[in-house]
């Protein structure tokens, strides 16, 4: 299980996010919101965790087809023997240059076909319900910044890996396919910025840019289901899904998530489809829900039930004002969880699988609790103490009663007390929070 380029890039992404936050504050651009950013980080790390958990499923299919069904034997690297051999030139081109040229063409064509597969993967992920249930996570944020780039779905890869199997049949080596995919993803991270308006016209004509991708994230009627490209934009122009940026996009999804919980972010659309299926009178409609376009309703539903939400130019962002004490608590535990999760991802190949799974479980549980705190859900008052107790127990077991265990247990106890001190804020709603704060100020 080797470290991939995306995990190696994560520290640089956090650095860029930090720079963008400072830039946003200096220029008063208001690009980031506290709870939204924590949720983006949580969903991003959760995505990388589940990539490792599911990697044997998503990679096995490509490897099997490549080793059993590939048409061409395409080289990933120049053959060292070719560089050493003194074979006669062909049309004046030395054998070593011919070998290097074939390798370059392999990488170029792999990038082209990968981006073509990505386009249709991305497009169908907006047009087919069960694919949208995974991809919707990336669109839930009502902001647009580098943190949103980090926001990725946990389970989407279980369905989308099949789009890339034709590359295995052609014969692109797994190492080439994997590196191209990761480079494409890293490029897409970097175009999630609002403060870069337009790049040179020649670049805008060929590549996906911040302007093109802002359109993709917009819920303005003219922007919905447009600009699916990954690194390139010409596939959208070829397949008539291109839309230039003409007005300021409104970001998010048409049916608001109303939550900062990464667990619910990944599951809420599945629950929505399940609830829709419960109301269907025909099993065909229940099956069709999975493959229909988002927003589809059975004809058997009443006109009121079929009525969908319309675009609203006065779109109000979901937000829950947190008291400073809970902001500090959430920020601290987010940093601890992000650092622990990233360390585990970085050293995944060196950590015993039982310990690795335990770390991943605790990471997901921590993100769920932090999301619940950001939403001020009352159930956090019960789940967060369980998390703290479990952390204490695991510290006691793993550290084998070393001297550091007891300070850690004391710290977990302090965290518990800190949470209880702020228990009055949970479950009272936004209006209740504002009222409580005003009462304390007076």
Coordinates of C-alpha atoms in Angstrom, one line a residue:
X1 CA 0.0 0.0 0.0
X2 CA 2.2 2.9 -1.2
X3 CA 1.6 6.5 -0.6
X4 CA -0.1 8.2 -3.5
X5 CA 0.5 11.7 -4.9
X6 CA -2.7 13.0 -3.5
X7 CA -1.7 12.2 0.1
X8 CA 1.8 13.7 -0.6
X9 CA 0.0 16.8 -1.9
X10 CA -2.3 17.3 1.1
X11 CA 0.3 19.3 3.2
X12 CA 0.7 21.7 0.3
X13 CA -3.0 22.0 -0.1
X14 CA -3.4 22.9 3.6
X15 CA -0.6 25.5 3.0
X16 CA -2.4 27.0 0.0
X17 CA -5.7 27.0 2.0
X18 CA -3.9 28.9 4.8
X19 CA -2.5 31.4 2.3
X20 CA -6.0 31.8 0.8
X21 CA -7.6 32.4 4.2
X22 CA -5.0 35.1 5.0
X23 CA -5.5 36.7 1.5
X24 CA -9.3 36.5 2.1
X25 CA -9.0 38.3 5.4
X26 CA -6.7 41.0 4.1
X27 CA -8.9 41.7 1.0
X28 CA -12.2 41.2 3.0
X29 CA -13.4 38.7 0.5
X30 CA -15.2 36.4 3.1
X31 CA -14.3 33.2 1.2
X32 CA -14.3 30.9 4.2
X33 CA -16.8 30.1 7.0
X34 CA -15.7 28.2 10.1
X35 CA -18.1 25.2 10.2
X36 CA -18.2 24.9 6.5
X37 CA -14.4 24.6 6.3
X38 CA -14.3 22.0 9.1
X39 CA -16.8 19.9 7.2
X40 CA -14.8 20.2 4.0
X41 CA -11.7 19.0 5.8
X42 CA -13.6 16.1 7.4
X43 CA -15.1 14.9 4.2
X44 CA -11.8 15.2 2.4
X45 CA -9.9 13.1 4.9
X46 CA -12.8 10.6 5.1
X47 CA -12.6 10.2 1.4
X48 CA -8.9 9.3 1.6
X49 CA -9.6 6.9 4.4
X50 CA -12.3 5.0 2.4
X51 CA -10.0 5.0 -0.7
X52 CA -7.6 2.9 1.4
X53 CA -10.4 0.8 2.9
X54 CA -11.9 0.0 -0.6
X55 CA -8.7 0.1 -2.7
X56 CA -8.7 -3.7 -3.1
X57 CA -12.2 -3.5 -4.7
X58 CA -11.6 -0.5 -6.9
X59 CA -8.2 -1.5 -8.1
X60 CA -8.6 -5.2 -8.5
X61 CA -11.0 -4.9 -11.5
X62 CA -8.6 -2.7 -13.4
X63 CA -5.6 -5.0 -12.7
X64 CA -7.5 -8.2 -13.7
X65 CA -8.7 -6.7 -17.0
X66 CA -5.3 -5.3 -17.8
X67 CA -3.4 -8.6 -17.1
X68 CA -6.0 -10.8 -18.9
X69 CA -7.7 -8.7 -21.6
X70 CA -5.4 -5.8 -22.7
X71 CA -5.0 -5.3 -26.5
X72 CA -1.7 -3.5 -26.5
X73 CA 1.5 -3.8 -24.4
X74 CA 2.1 -0.1 -23.9
X75 CA 5.3 0.8 -22.0
X76 CA 5.2 2.9 -18.9
X77 CA 8.9 3.7 -18.9
X78 CA 11.7 3.4 -21.6
X79 CA 13.2 0.0 -21.7
X80 CA 16.7 0.2 -20.3
X81 CA 18.0 -2.4 -22.8
X82 CA 17.0 -0.2 -25.7
X83 CA 19.1 2.6 -24.4
X84 CA 22.1 0.3 -24.3
X85 CA 21.7 -1.5 -27.6
X86 CA 23.3 -0.3 -30.8
X87 CA 20.6 -1.2 -33.3
X88 CA 20.4 0.5 -36.7
X89 CA 18.4 3.7 -37.1
X90 CA 14.9 3.5 -38.6
X91 CA 14.2 6.5 -40.8
X92 CA 17.2 8.2 -39.2
X93 CA 15.7 7.9 -35.7
X94 CA 17.8 6.0 -33.1
X95 CA 16.1 3.1 -31.3
X96 CA 16.5 4.8 -27.9
X97 CA 14.6 7.9 -29.2
X98 CA 11.9 5.7 -30.7
X99 CA 11.5 3.9 -27.3
X100 CA 11.2 7.2 -25.5
X101 CA 8.7 8.6 -28.1
X102 CA 6.4 5.6 -27.6
X103 CA 6.5 6.1 -23.8
X104 CA 5.6 9.8 -24.2
X105 CA 2.7 8.9 -26.5
X106 CA 1.5 6.3 -24.0
X107 CA 1.3 9.0 -21.3
X108 CA -0.3 11.6 -23.6
X109 CA -3.0 9.2 -24.9
X110 CA -3.6 7.9 -21.4
X111 CA -4.3 11.5 -20.3
X112 CA -6.6 12.0 -23.2
X113 CA -8.6 8.9 -22.7
X114 CA -8.6 9.3 -18.9
X115 CA -10.1 12.8 -19.3
X116 CA -12.7 11.5 -21.8
X117 CA -13.7 8.7 -19.3
X118 CA -13.7 11.3 -16.5
X119 CA -16.0 13.6 -18.5
X120 CA -18.6 10.8 -18.9
X121 CA -18.2 9.7 -15.3
X122 CA -18.7 13.2 -14.1
X123 CA -21.6 13.9 -16.4
X124 CA -23.5 10.8 -15.5
X125 CA -22.8 11.5 -11.9
X126 CA -25.1 14.5 -12.4
X127 CA -27.6 12.7 -14.5
X128 CA -28.1 9.4 -12.7
X129 CA -29.5 9.3 -9.1
X130 CA -27.3 6.6 -7.5
X131 CA -24.2 8.2 -9.0
X132 CA -25.3 11.7 -7.9
X133 CA -25.8 10.3 -4.4
X134 CA -22.0 10.1 -4.1
X135 CA -21.0 13.1 -6.1
X136 CA -23.4 15.4 -4.4
X137 CA -21.0 15.7 -1.4
X138 CA -18.6 17.8 -3.5
X139 CA -21.4 20.3 -4.3
X140 CA -23.0 20.7 -0.9
X141 CA -20.8 23.6 0.2
X142 CA -22.3 27.0 -0.3
X143 CA -18.8 28.5 -0.6
X144 CA -16.2 28.2 -3.3
X145 CA -12.6 28.0 -2.2
X146 CA -9.6 25.6 -2.0
X147 CA -11.2 24.0 1.0
X148 CA -14.2 23.0 -1.2
X149 CA -11.7 21.2 -3.5
X150 CA -10.8 19.0 -0.6
X151 CA -14.5 18.1 -0.1
X152 CA -14.9 14.6 -1.7
X153 CA -17.4 11.8 -1.3
X154 CA -16.4 8.6 0.7
X155 CA -18.3 6.0 -1.3
X156 CA -18.3 7.3 -4.9
X157 CA -15.3 5.3 -6.0
X158 CA -17.3 2.1 -5.4
X159 CA -19.4 2.9 -8.5
X160 CA -17.2 5.1 -10.7
X161 CA -14.2 2.8 -11.2
X162 CA -15.9 1.0 -14.0
X163 CA -15.7 4.1 -16.2
X164 CA -12.0 3.6 -16.5
X165 CA -11.9 -0.1 -17.4
X166 CA -11.7 0.7 -21.2
X167 CA -8.2 2.1 -20.5
X168 CA -7.2 -1.3 -19.1
X169 CA -8.5 -3.0 -22.2
X170 CA -6.5 -0.6 -24.4
X171 CA -3.4 -1.5 -22.4
X172 CA -2.5 1.5 -20.3
X173 CA -0.3 0.2 -17.4
X174 CA -1.8 0.6 -14.0
X175 CA 1.0 2.9 -12.9
X176 CA 0.4 5.2 -15.8
X177 CA -3.3 5.3 -15.2
X178 CA -2.9 5.8 -11.5
X179 CA -0.5 8.7 -11.8
X180 CA -2.5 10.4 -14.5
X181 CA -5.6 10.2 -12.4
X182 CA -3.8 11.7 -9.4
X183 CA -2.3 14.5 -11.4
X184 CA -5.7 15.3 -12.9
X185 CA -7.2 15.4 -9.4
X186 CA -4.4 17.7 -8.0
X187 CA -5.0 20.0 -11.0
X188 CA -8.7 20.2 -10.2
X189 CA -7.9 21.1 -6.6
X190 CA -6.1 24.2 -7.7
X191 CA -9.0 25.6 -9.8
X192 CA -11.4 26.0 -6.9
X193 CA -10.7 29.7 -6.4
X194 CA -13.0 32.7 -6.7
X195 CA -10.3 35.5 -6.8
X196 CA -8.8 34.4 -10.2
X197 CA -11.3 35.8 -12.7
X198 CA -9.9 34.8 -16.1
X199 CA -6.7 33.3 -17.4
X200 CA -5.3 33.9 -20.9
X201 CA -7.8 33.2 -23.7
X202 CA -5.8 30.4 -25.2
X203 CA -5.7 28.6 -21.8
X204 CA -9.4 29.2 -21.2
X205 CA -10.1 27.6 -24.6
X206 CA -8.4 24.3 -23.9
X207 CA -8.2 23.8 -20.1
X208 CA -10.6 23.8 -17.3
X209 CA -10.1 27.0 -15.3
X210 CA -11.5 28.6 -12.2
X211 CA -14.0 30.5 -14.3
X212 CA -15.3 27.4 -16.0
X213 CA -15.4 25.4 -12.8
X214 CA -17.2 28.1 -10.9
X215 CA -20.0 27.7 -13.4
X216 CA -20.1 24.0 -12.7
X217 CA -20.6 24.6 -9.0
X218 CA -23.3 27.2 -9.6
X219 CA -27.1 26.5 -9.1
X220 CA -28.1 29.4 -11.3
X221 CA -30.5 27.9 -13.9
X222 CA -28.2 28.4 -16.8
X223 CA -25.2 26.9 -15.0
X224 CA -26.8 23.6 -13.8
X225 CA -25.2 20.5 -15.4
X226 CA -22.5 22.4 -17.3
X227 CA -18.7 22.2 -17.6
X228 CA -18.0 18.6 -16.5
X229 CA -14.3 18.6 -17.7
X230 CA -11.5 17.6 -15.4
X231 CA -8.3 19.2 -16.7
X232 CA -9.7 20.1 -20.2
X233 CA -12.8 22.0 -21.3
X234 CA -12.9 21.0 -24.9
X235 CA -14.9 17.8 -24.2
X236 CA -17.7 20.0 -22.9
X237 CA -17.6 22.0 -26.1
X238 CA -17.6 18.8 -28.2
X239 CA -20.6 17.4 -26.3
X240 CA -22.5 20.7 -26.0
X241 CA -22.3 21.0 -22.2
X242 CA -20.1 24.1 -22.1
X243 CA -21.4 27.4 -20.5
X244 CA -19.1 30.5 -20.1
X245 CA -19.3 32.4 -16.8
X246 CA -21.6 35.4 -17.3
X247 CA -23.0 36.1 -13.9
X248 CA -21.8 35.5 -10.3
X249 CA -22.7 31.9 -9.4
X250 CA -24.7 30.9 -6.4
X251 CA -23.0 27.9 -4.9
X252 CA -24.4 24.8 -3.3
X253 CA -27.2 22.4 -4.2
X254 CA -30.9 23.2 -4.9
X255 CA -32.1 21.3 -1.9
X256 CA -29.9 22.4 1.0
X257 CA -28.1 19.9 3.1
X258 CA -28.6 22.0 6.3
X259 CA -25.9 20.1 8.2
X260 CA -22.1 20.2 8.7
X261 CA -21.9 16.5 9.6
X262 CA -19.7 14.6 7.1
X263 CA -21.4 11.3 7.8
X264 CA -24.9 12.8 7.0
X265 CA -23.4 14.6 3.9
X266 CA -22.4 11.2 2.4
X267 CA -25.7 9.4 3.3
X268 CA -28.5 12.0 3.1
X269 CA -29.3 11.6 -0.6
X270 CA -29.5 7.8 -0.2
X271 CA -32.0 8.4 2.6
X272 CA -33.9 10.8 0.3
X273 CA -34.2 8.2 -2.4
X274 CA -35.3 5.6 0.2
X275 CA -38.0 7.9 1.5
X276 CA -39.1 8.6 -2.1
X277 CA -39.2 4.9 -2.8
X278 CA -41.4 4.3 0.3
X279 CA -44.0 6.6 -1.2
X280 CA -44.0 4.8 -4.6
X281 CA -46.9 2.4 -5.3
X282 CA -45.1 0.5 -8.1
X283 CA -41.8 -1.5 -7.7
X284 CA -40.8 -0.4 -11.2
X285 CA -40.8 3.2 -9.9
X286 CA -38.8 2.2 -6.9
X287 CA -36.1 0.7 -9.1
X288 CA -36.3 3.6 -11.5
X289 CA -35.4 6.0 -8.7
X290 CA -31.8 4.7 -8.7
X291 CA -31.4 5.4 -12.4
X292 CA -33.6 8.4 -13.0
X293 CA -32.2 11.9 -13.1
X294 CA -32.1 13.9 -9.8
X295 CA -35.4 15.5 -9.1
X296 CA -37.4 12.9 -10.9
X297 CA -40.8 12.0 -9.3
X298 CA -43.2 9.1 -10.1
X299 CA -46.3 10.1 -12.0
X300 CA -48.4 8.5 -9.3
X301 CA -47.4 11.3 -6.9
X302 CA -49.7 14.3 -6.5
X303 CA -48.9 17.6 -8.2
X304 CA -47.9 19.0 -4.8
X305 CA -45.4 16.2 -4.2
X306 CA -44.0 16.6 -7.7
X307 CA -43.3 20.3 -7.3
X308 CA -39.6 20.8 -7.0
X309 CA -37.8 23.8 -5.4
X310 CA -37.1 26.6 -7.8
X311 CA -33.9 28.6 -8.0
X312 CA -34.0 31.6 -5.6
X313 CA -31.8 34.5 -6.2
X314 CA -32.0 35.4 -2.5
X315 CA -30.5 32.1 -1.6
X316 CA -29.7 32.0 2.2
X317 CA -26.7 30.0 3.2
X318 CA -27.0 27.5 6.0
X319 CA -25.1 28.5 9.1
X320 CA -25.3 27.9 12.9
X321 CA -23.6 30.6 15.0
X322 CA -21.3 28.9 17.5
X323 CA -20.3 30.4 20.9
X324 CA -16.5 30.9 21.1
X325 CA -16.0 28.1 23.6
X326 CA -17.5 25.5 21.1
X327 CA -15.6 27.1 18.2
X328 CA -12.3 26.6 20.1
X329 CA -13.4 23.0 21.1
X330 CA -14.3 22.1 17.5
X331 CA -11.2 23.7 16.0
X332 CA -8.9 22.0 18.5
X333 CA -10.3 18.5 18.0
X334 CA -10.5 19.0 14.2
X335 CA -6.8 19.8 14.2
X336 CA -6.0 16.7 16.4
X337 CA -8.1 14.4 14.2
X338 CA -6.8 15.8 10.9
X339 CA -3.2 15.4 12.1
X340 CA -3.8 11.8 13.4
X341 CA -5.7 10.8 10.3
X342 CA -3.1 12.2 8.0
X343 CA -0.3 10.6 9.9
X344 CA -2.1 7.2 9.6
X345 CA -2.7 7.8 5.9
X346 CA 1.0 8.7 5.4
X347 CA 2.2 5.6 7.3
X348 CA -0.6 3.3 6.3
X349 CA 1.7 0.7 4.8
X350 CA 3.8 0.5 8.0
X351 CA 0.9 0.3 10.5
X352 CA -0.7 -3.1 11.5
X353 CA -4.1 -3.3 9.9
X354 CA -5.9 -3.7 13.3
X355 CA -4.4 -0.4 14.6
X356 CA -5.0 1.3 11.3
X357 CA -8.7 0.4 11.2
X358 CA -9.0 1.6 14.8
X359 CA -7.5 4.9 13.9
X360 CA -9.8 5.2 10.9
X361 CA -12.8 4.4 13.0
X362 CA -11.9 7.0 15.6
X363 CA -11.3 9.6 12.9
X364 CA -14.7 9.0 11.4
X365 CA -16.4 9.1 14.8
X366 CA -14.5 12.3 15.7
X367 CA -15.6 14.0 12.5
X368 CA -19.2 12.9 13.2
X369 CA -19.1 14.4 16.7
X370 CA -17.4 17.6 15.5
X371 CA -20.1 18.0 12.8
X372 CA -22.8 17.5 15.4
X373 CA -21.2 20.2 17.5
X374 CA -21.2 22.6 14.5
X375 CA -24.9 21.8 14.0
X376 CA -25.5 22.0 17.8
X377 CA -27.4 18.7 17.8
X378 CA -28.4 17.4 21.2
X379 CA -27.3 13.9 20.5
X380 CA -23.7 15.1 20.7
X381 CA -24.0 15.4 24.4
X382 CA -24.3 11.6 24.5
X383 CA -22.0 10.6 21.7
X384 CA -19.1 12.9 22.4
X385 CA -18.5 11.5 26.0
X386 CA -18.5 8.0 24.5
X387 CA -15.9 9.1 22.0
X388 CA -13.8 10.7 24.8
X389 CA -14.1 7.5 27.0
X390 CA -13.1 5.3 24.1
X391 CA -10.1 7.5 23.3
X392 CA -9.1 7.2 27.0
X393 CA -9.5 3.4 26.9
X394 CA -7.4 3.1 23.7
X395 CA -4.7 5.4 25.1
X396 CA -4.6 3.2 28.2
X397 CA -4.3 0.0 26.1
X398 CA -1.9 1.2 23.4
X399 CA 0.5 3.2 25.7
X400 CA 0.6 0.4 28.2
X401 CA 0.2 2.5 31.3
X402 CA 3.1 4.8 30.5
X403 CA 3.5 8.1 32.3
X404 CA 1.8 10.0 29.5
X405 CA -1.4 8.1 29.9
X406 CA -2.6 9.9 33.0
X407 CA -2.2 13.4 31.6
X408 CA -4.1 12.3 28.5
X409 CA -7.0 10.9 30.7
X410 CA -7.0 14.2 32.6
X411 CA -7.2 16.1 29.3
X412 CA -10.1 13.9 28.0
X413 CA -11.9 14.6 31.3
X414 CA -11.4 18.4 30.9
X415 CA -12.8 18.1 27.4
X416 CA -15.9 16.4 28.7
X417 CA -16.4 19.1 31.3
X418 CA -15.8 21.8 28.7
X419 CA -18.6 20.3 26.6
X420 CA -21.0 20.1 29.6
X421 CA -20.4 23.7 30.4
X422 CA -21.8 24.6 26.9
X423 CA -24.6 22.1 27.0
X424 CA -27.3 24.8 27.1
X425 CA -26.6 25.7 23.5
X426 CA -27.4 22.3 22.1
X427 CA -30.8 21.7 20.5
X428 CA -32.1 25.3 20.9
X429 CA -31.8 26.3 17.2
X430 CA -30.2 29.4 15.7
X431 CA -32.6 31.9 17.3
X432 CA -32.0 30.3 20.7
X433 CA -28.2 30.7 20.3
X434 CA -28.5 34.4 19.4
X435 CA -30.8 35.0 22.4
X436 CA -28.5 33.2 24.8
X437 CA -25.5 35.3 23.6
X438 CA -27.5 38.5 23.9
X439 CA -28.5 37.6 27.5
X440 CA -24.9 36.9 28.4
X441 CA -23.8 40.2 27.0
X442 CA -26.4 42.1 29.0

